């Protein structure tokens, strides 16, 4: 998939090119859910695209268990682009021509953010097990400081899969007003006993390694065998029975017949060994045990009820599950959808058909791009309205003609001295004024103007345009102040682009 993907993006030129990780240092201590405090916290992050003037186009991407801040584009020497490059970039679902995309490495991670392998400022040595136990809420609280540092008051969207999806839901619960759209993929709102069980097997594998040394292994041989074993078990849970059958069948590794010994017989064994071996080169064993603990503690229910847990959410949600995901099965996504719906939240739900299992959110580029870009595409008049050129009612027809030509528009809302809408003049009206030798605007303007509110849907605007057989609608607030204008051209194009992709359950 990667080779094909790389050649395709290069052909299309849809590539972010070189990107760099940056570092944010929290100005104050971070107070954790446990009550403990962390000083000198650093959060590693990357950004793609440009933050707009009113800082309303930021999208925060949350990574899964072993991800990092490098979500897209290329670092020097990369063999592969960032881990979600399939959906982040020019023209992709998280379109960097439109959005300012931020991705940060989690608190507790080992890719530049403060975690157990960082230096404890009190001792000058790596924290190891003296690092406090952290939660998903702590990760989100640290990230909130990063978002604040940009002066962003509301994120256009927060999106992520797996543990990234947990952070998305946590954001929507902890900072309801800051999240306009929330996209939670292949995730849960509460970790199940089976998920906790797999975490514990991984932790035990690490802790049982003779090199574990109670987490104090920095500068010596790390517990690689245990960490590789933990990853091998976990990696099986990220795949599906079907995908393993298709990928490997019962193919043997470099032999014609069984070895009748305990060396590697099957390709799938070799594959898992490779996954384990490559993981230890990029991951810290202590981060593994801290992050799995944070996942185990994840529970958004309140007084035993998820409906209560989601009581204050304000975001619009897209929840995506994967048909073959047995680690975070679709029923858990449906529980999220039901609880959100019980709170009257606007929710779209999709179960994508994929045989890739849990990791499908990283692999199903087509389905992810389709669903996410549909969900994020403009829906409200305020998302698409253009600034309106207006004219005072006392102005001359000559001036109206000049504004129409200079601003290359066909409609001019007419306003009173106090800025309220009193009429509308079109290019056609001005042409008629010349023929009929009219002199003042009130002779040619339409006084009963059909308008629309900024929070109306595009469909409502389209219906109005059709009903009154007109080609533009001034957008007004309840006091008739002109906020902008929408035209039939822009609206019909957008409605045409939006396809049916999701449904509620
Ligand atoms: C947000 C985040 O989650 S970021 C972290 C995501 N990344 C990971 O989880 C890394 C490990 N996970 C994976 O590789 C995941 O399966 C994916 C989703 C990222 C990639 O999936 P795919 O493209 O299908 O790759 P696949 O699972 O086949 O693995 C390919 C690797 O296995 C190796 N491999 C394939 N078959 C065999 C085999 N029989 N024997 C040995 N190695 C094998 C390939 O050489 C390749 O190695 P490389 O990664 O060192 O280049
Ligand atoms: N394979 C991905 C998804 C796990 O949820 C990871 O390691 O982060």
mmCIF file of N, CA, C and O in Angstrom, residues 221-282:
data_model
loop_
_atom_site.group_PDB
_atom_site.id
_atom_site.type_symbol
_atom_site.label_atom_id
_atom_site.label_comp_id
_atom_site.label_asym_id
_atom_site.label_seq_id
_atom_site.Cartn_x
_atom_site.Cartn_y
_atom_site.Cartn_z
ATOM 1 N N UNK A 221 20.842 -1.639 28.965
ATOM 2 C CA UNK A 221 20.058 -2.447 28.018
ATOM 3 C C UNK A 221 18.568 -2.359 28.394
ATOM 4 O O UNK A 221 18.170 -2.727 29.504
ATOM 5 N N UNK A 222 17.710 -1.832 27.514
ATOM 6 C CA UNK A 222 16.281 -1.745 27.876
ATOM 7 C C UNK A 222 15.576 -3.109 27.773
ATOM 8 O O UNK A 222 16.125 -4.041 27.172
ATOM 9 N N UNK A 223 14.366 -3.208 28.322
ATOM 10 C CA UNK A 223 13.644 -4.496 28.283
ATOM 11 C C UNK A 223 13.047 -4.756 26.897
ATOM 12 O O UNK A 223 11.826 -4.759 26.713
ATOM 13 N N UNK A 224 13.938 -5.011 25.939
ATOM 14 C CA UNK A 224 13.494 -5.103 24.531
ATOM 15 C C UNK A 224 12.647 -6.331 24.262
ATOM 16 O O UNK A 224 11.701 -6.290 23.490
ATOM 17 N N UNK A 225 13.017 -7.449 24.892
ATOM 18 C CA UNK A 225 12.270 -8.683 24.635
ATOM 19 C C UNK A 225 10.823 -8.513 25.101
ATOM 20 O O UNK A 225 9.874 -8.861 24.389
ATOM 21 N N UNK A 226 10.678 -7.953 26.292
ATOM 22 C CA UNK A 226 9.332 -7.753 26.846
ATOM 23 C C UNK A 226 8.529 -6.768 26.015
ATOM 24 O O UNK A 226 7.342 -6.975 25.743
ATOM 25 N N UNK A 227 9.195 -5.681 25.603
ATOM 26 C CA UNK A 227 8.485 -4.663 24.827
ATOM 27 C C UNK A 227 8.055 -5.224 23.469
ATOM 28 O O UNK A 227 6.930 -4.995 23.008
ATOM 29 N N UNK A 228 8.957 -5.994 22.838
ATOM 30 C CA UNK A 228 8.614 -6.584 21.533
ATOM 31 C C UNK A 228 7.436 -7.550 21.681
ATOM 32 O O UNK A 228 6.514 -7.559 20.864
ATOM 33 N N UNK A 229 7.471 -8.321 22.752
ATOM 34 C CA UNK A 229 6.385 -9.284 22.999
ATOM 35 C C UNK A 229 5.055 -8.543 23.207
ATOM 36 O O UNK A 229 4.015 -8.940 22.667
ATOM 37 N N UNK A 230 5.128 -7.452 23.990
ATOM 38 C CA UNK A 230 3.914 -6.656 24.230
ATOM 39 C C UNK A 230 3.345 -6.173 22.898
ATOM 40 O O UNK A 230 2.140 -6.255 22.642
ATOM 41 N N UNK A 231 4.223 -5.679 22.035
ATOM 42 C CA UNK A 231 3.757 -5.151 20.743
ATOM 43 C C UNK A 231 3.205 -6.266 19.855
ATOM 44 O O UNK A 231 2.224 -6.061 19.132
ATOM 45 N N UNK A 232 3.849 -7.426 19.899
ATOM 46 C CA UNK A 232 3.366 -8.534 19.046
ATOM 47 C C UNK A 232 1.925 -8.894 19.411
ATOM 48 O O UNK A 232 1.063 -9.039 18.538
ATOM 49 N N UNK A 233 1.670 -9.021 20.711
ATOM 50 C CA UNK A 233 0.305 -9.363 21.145
ATOM 51 C C UNK A 233 -0.654 -8.245 20.727
ATOM 52 O O UNK A 233 -1.713 -8.483 20.150
ATOM 53 N N UNK A 234 -0.238 -6.987 21.017
ATOM 54 C CA UNK A 234 -1.119 -5.854 20.706
ATOM 55 C C UNK A 234 -1.373 -5.782 19.203
ATOM 56 O O UNK A 234 -2.499 -5.520 18.768
ATOM 57 N N UNK A 235 -0.327 -6.039 18.424
ATOM 58 C CA UNK A 235 -0.477 -5.893 16.969
ATOM 59 C C UNK A 235 -1.516 -6.885 16.412
ATOM 60 O O UNK A 235 -2.241 -6.551 15.470
ATOM 61 N N UNK A 236 -1.590 -8.057 17.029
ATOM 62 C CA UNK A 236 -2.614 -9.026 16.575
ATOM 63 C C UNK A 236 -4.009 -8.407 16.752
ATOM 64 O O UNK A 236 -4.884 -8.557 15.904
ATOM 65 N N UNK A 237 -4.175 -7.654 17.852
ATOM 66 C CA UNK A 237 -5.502 -7.055 18.105
ATOM 67 C C UNK A 237 -5.812 -5.924 17.129
ATOM 68 O O UNK A 237 -6.962 -5.486 17.032
ATOM 69 N N UNK A 238 -4.807 -5.388 16.446
ATOM 70 C CA UNK A 238 -5.032 -4.300 15.482
ATOM 71 C C UNK A 238 -5.423 -4.841 14.097
ATOM 72 O O UNK A 238 -5.781 -4.082 13.211
ATOM 73 N N UNK A 239 -5.262 -6.147 13.921
ATOM 74 C CA UNK A 239 -5.574 -6.771 12.621
ATOM 75 C C UNK A 239 -6.867 -7.569 12.750
ATOM 76 O O UNK A 239 -7.513 -7.553 13.795
ATOM 77 N N UNK A 240 -7.234 -8.282 11.693
ATOM 78 C CA UNK A 240 -8.419 -9.146 11.789
ATOM 79 C C UNK A 240 -8.052 -10.534 11.283
ATOM 80 O O UNK A 240 -7.051 -10.705 10.579
ATOM 81 N N UNK A 241 -8.888 -11.486 11.643
ATOM 82 C CA UNK A 241 -8.699 -12.869 11.196
ATOM 83 C C UNK A 241 -8.596 -12.892 9.664
ATOM 84 O O UNK A 241 -7.675 -13.479 9.080
ATOM 85 N N UNK A 242 -9.532 -12.162 9.026
ATOM 86 C CA UNK A 242 -9.599 -12.151 7.571
ATOM 87 C C UNK A 242 -8.338 -11.530 6.960
ATOM 88 O O UNK A 242 -7.752 -12.061 6.010
ATOM 89 N N UNK A 243 -7.894 -10.381 7.525
ATOM 90 C CA UNK A 243 -6.730 -9.717 6.918
ATOM 91 C C UNK A 243 -5.482 -10.568 7.094
ATOM 92 O O UNK A 243 -4.623 -10.619 6.217
ATOM 93 N N UNK A 244 -5.384 -11.282 8.220
ATOM 94 C CA UNK A 244 -4.214 -12.154 8.412
ATOM 95 C C UNK A 244 -4.252 -13.325 7.437
ATOM 96 O O UNK A 244 -3.224 -13.715 6.887
ATOM 97 N N UNK A 245 -5.464 -13.851 7.208
ATOM 98 C CA UNK A 245 -5.598 -14.948 6.224
ATOM 99 C C UNK A 245 -5.170 -14.450 4.852
ATOM 100 O O UNK A 245 -4.415 -15.119 4.140
ATOM 101 N N UNK A 246 -5.671 -13.278 4.496
ATOM 102 C CA UNK A 246 -5.363 -12.758 3.144
ATOM 103 C C UNK A 246 -3.890 -12.424 2.991
ATOM 104 O O UNK A 246 -3.294 -12.641 1.950
ATOM 105 N N UNK A 247 -3.309 -11.862 4.047
ATOM 106 C CA UNK A 247 -1.914 -11.418 3.969
ATOM 107 C C UNK A 247 -0.949 -12.607 3.946
ATOM 108 O O UNK A 247 -0.001 -12.621 3.179
ATOM 109 N N UNK A 248 -1.211 -13.577 4.834
ATOM 110 C CA UNK A 248 -0.203 -14.634 5.029
ATOM 111 C C UNK A 248 -0.681 -16.045 4.707
ATOM 112 O O UNK A 248 0.134 -16.930 4.446
ATOM 113 N N UNK A 249 -1.977 -16.278 4.796
ATOM 114 C CA UNK A 249 -2.449 -17.655 4.696
ATOM 115 C C UNK A 249 -1.634 -18.510 5.666
ATOM 116 O O UNK A 249 -1.306 -18.080 6.776
ATOM 117 N N UNK A 250 -1.260 -19.707 5.218
ATOM 118 C CA UNK A 250 -0.383 -20.551 6.046
ATOM 119 C C UNK A 250 0.998 -20.647 5.392
ATOM 120 O O UNK A 250 1.720 -21.640 5.569
ATOM 121 N N UNK A 251 1.342 -19.574 4.648
ATOM 122 C CA UNK A 251 2.631 -19.604 3.932
ATOM 123 C C UNK A 251 3.801 -19.784 4.885
ATOM 124 O O UNK A 251 3.829 -19.188 5.961
ATOM 125 N N UNK A 252 4.757 -20.580 4.406
ATOM 126 C CA UNK A 252 5.951 -20.824 5.230
ATOM 127 C C UNK A 252 7.011 -19.778 4.914
ATOM 128 O O UNK A 252 7.032 -19.184 3.834
ATOM 129 N N UNK A 253 7.890 -19.572 5.879
ATOM 130 C CA UNK A 253 8.942 -18.562 5.739
ATOM 131 C C UNK A 253 10.240 -19.260 5.316
ATOM 132 O O UNK A 253 10.811 -20.044 6.087
ATOM 133 N N UNK A 254 10.680 -18.983 4.092
ATOM 134 C CA UNK A 254 11.956 -19.488 3.561
ATOM 135 C C UNK A 254 12.118 -21.001 3.712
ATOM 136 O O UNK A 254 13.206 -21.485 4.047
ATOM 137 N N UNK A 255 11.048 -21.763 3.599
ATOM 138 C CA UNK A 255 11.191 -23.231 3.639
ATOM 139 C C UNK A 255 10.035 -23.880 2.886
ATOM 140 O O UNK A 255 8.975 -23.254 2.700
ATOM 141 N N UNK A 256 10.258 -25.107 2.465
ATOM 142 C CA UNK A 256 9.240 -25.842 1.705
ATOM 143 C C UNK A 256 8.334 -26.639 2.627
ATOM 144 O O UNK A 256 7.176 -26.870 2.333
ATOM 145 N N UNK A 257 8.921 -27.103 3.764
ATOM 146 C CA UNK A 257 8.173 -27.967 4.677
ATOM 147 C C UNK A 257 8.341 -27.483 6.115
ATOM 148 O O UNK A 257 9.237 -26.685 6.400
ATOM 149 N N UNK A 258 7.482 -28.010 6.996
ATOM 150 C CA UNK A 258 7.607 -27.657 8.412
ATOM 151 C C UNK A 258 9.012 -28.023 8.881
ATOM 152 O O UNK A 258 9.587 -29.034 8.449
ATOM 153 N N UNK A 259 9.511 -27.254 9.829
ATOM 154 C CA UNK A 259 10.860 -27.535 10.348
ATOM 155 C C UNK A 259 10.866 -28.596 11.434
ATOM 156 O O UNK A 259 11.915 -29.144 11.759
ATOM 157 N N UNK A 260 9.710 -28.889 11.999
ATOM 158 C CA UNK A 260 9.601 -29.801 13.149
ATOM 159 C C UNK A 260 10.574 -29.400 14.256
ATOM 160 O O UNK A 260 11.248 -30.219 14.865
ATOM 161 N N UNK A 261 10.666 -28.101 14.457
ATOM 162 C CA UNK A 261 11.437 -27.553 15.585
ATOM 163 C C UNK A 261 10.752 -26.226 15.972
ATOM 164 O O UNK A 261 9.636 -25.971 15.527
ATOM 165 N N UNK A 262 11.400 -25.419 16.763
ATOM 166 C CA UNK A 262 10.733 -24.184 17.206
ATOM 167 C C UNK A 262 11.317 -22.924 16.564
ATOM 168 O O UNK A 262 11.211 -21.837 17.088
ATOM 169 N N UNK A 263 11.924 -23.127 15.421
ATOM 170 C CA UNK A 263 12.352 -21.960 14.646
ATOM 171 C C UNK A 263 11.098 -21.413 13.933
ATOM 172 O O UNK A 263 10.021 -22.000 14.008
ATOM 173 N N UNK A 264 11.266 -20.303 13.229
ATOM 174 C CA UNK A 264 10.117 -19.681 12.558
ATOM 175 C C UNK A 264 9.655 -20.527 11.372
ATOM 176 O O UNK A 264 10.425 -20.757 10.442
ATOM 177 N N UNK A 265 8.413 -20.989 11.411
ATOM 178 C CA UNK A 265 7.856 -21.750 10.289
ATOM 179 C C UNK A 265 7.050 -20.843 9.349
ATOM 180 O O UNK A 265 7.234 -20.860 8.151
ATOM 181 N N UNK A 266 6.133 -20.048 9.974
ATOM 182 C CA UNK A 266 5.122 -19.342 9.170
ATOM 183 C C UNK A 266 5.492 -17.876 8.930
ATOM 184 O O UNK A 266 6.107 -17.236 9.780
ATOM 185 N N UNK A 267 5.027 -17.363 7.767
ATOM 186 C CA UNK A 267 5.238 -15.943 7.445
ATOM 187 C C UNK A 267 4.636 -15.043 8.527
ATOM 188 O O UNK A 267 5.214 -14.013 8.860
ATOM 189 N N UNK A 268 3.485 -15.452 9.067
ATOM 190 C CA UNK A 268 2.844 -14.585 10.054
ATOM 191 C C UNK A 268 3.720 -14.447 11.307
ATOM 192 O O UNK A 268 3.759 -13.390 11.943
ATOM 193 N N UNK A 269 4.463 -15.514 11.624
ATOM 194 C CA UNK A 269 5.367 -15.418 12.784
ATOM 195 C C UNK A 269 6.464 -14.405 12.497
ATOM 196 O O UNK A 269 6.817 -13.559 13.335
ATOM 197 N N UNK A 270 6.998 -14.516 11.285
ATOM 198 C CA UNK A 270 8.076 -13.616 10.878
ATOM 199 C C UNK A 270 7.592 -12.165 10.879
ATOM 200 O O UNK A 270 8.287 -11.250 11.338
ATOM 201 N N UNK A 271 6.361 -11.991 10.388
ATOM 202 C CA UNK A 271 5.773 -10.646 10.342
ATOM 203 C C UNK A 271 5.652 -10.062 11.756
ATOM 204 O O UNK A 271 6.046 -8.924 12.016
ATOM 205 N N UNK A 272 5.136 -10.868 12.668
ATOM 206 C CA UNK A 272 4.963 -10.365 14.039
ATOM 207 C C UNK A 272 6.305 -10.065 14.689
ATOM 208 O O UNK A 272 6.456 -9.081 15.417
ATOM 209 N N UNK A 273 7.290 -10.922 14.411
ATOM 210 C CA UNK A 273 8.634 -10.661 14.958
ATOM 211 C C UNK A 273 9.150 -9.325 14.418
ATOM 212 O O UNK A 273 9.731 -8.524 15.146
ATOM 213 N N UNK A 274 8.898 -9.095 13.122
ATOM 214 C CA UNK A 274 9.347 -7.835 12.527
ATOM 215 C C UNK A 274 8.651 -6.651 13.199
ATOM 216 O O UNK A 274 9.289 -5.634 13.511
ATOM 217 N N UNK A 275 7.335 -6.802 13.437
ATOM 218 C CA UNK A 275 6.597 -5.708 14.097
ATOM 219 C C UNK A 275 7.164 -5.453 15.493
ATOM 220 O O UNK A 275 7.342 -4.298 15.899
ATOM 221 N N UNK A 276 7.452 -6.532 16.218
ATOM 222 C CA UNK A 276 8.025 -6.393 17.566
ATOM 223 C C UNK A 276 9.398 -5.738 17.511
ATOM 224 O O UNK A 276 9.679 -4.779 18.239
ATOM 225 N N UNK A 277 10.254 -6.235 16.606
ATOM 226 C CA UNK A 277 11.638 -5.729 16.532
ATOM 227 C C UNK A 277 11.669 -4.261 16.110
ATOM 228 O O UNK A 277 12.474 -3.475 16.616
ATOM 229 N N UNK A 278 10.804 -3.893 15.142
ATOM 230 C CA UNK A 278 10.870 -2.491 14.706
ATOM 231 C C UNK A 278 10.264 -1.573 15.773
ATOM 232 O O UNK A 278 10.686 -0.423 15.911
ATOM 233 N N UNK A 279 9.332 -2.095 16.540
ATOM 234 C CA UNK A 279 8.718 -1.268 17.585
ATOM 235 C C UNK A 279 9.729 -0.871 18.666
ATOM 236 O O UNK A 279 9.748 0.276 19.107
ATOM 237 N N UNK A 280 10.572 -1.807 19.072
ATOM 238 C CA UNK A 280 11.506 -1.486 20.173
ATOM 239 C C UNK A 280 12.506 -0.409 19.761
ATOM 240 O O UNK A 280 13.069 0.280 20.603
ATOM 241 N N UNK A 281 12.686 -0.259 18.446
ATOM 242 C CA UNK A 281 13.623 0.791 17.997
ATOM 243 C C UNK A 281 12.999 2.171 18.104
ATOM 244 O O UNK A 281 13.692 3.177 18.059
ATOM 245 N N UNK A 282 11.670 2.219 18.201
ATOM 246 C CA UNK A 282 11.030 3.538 18.180
ATOM 247 C C UNK A 282 10.215 3.850 19.427
ATOM 248 O O UNK A 282 9.621 4.914 19.529
#
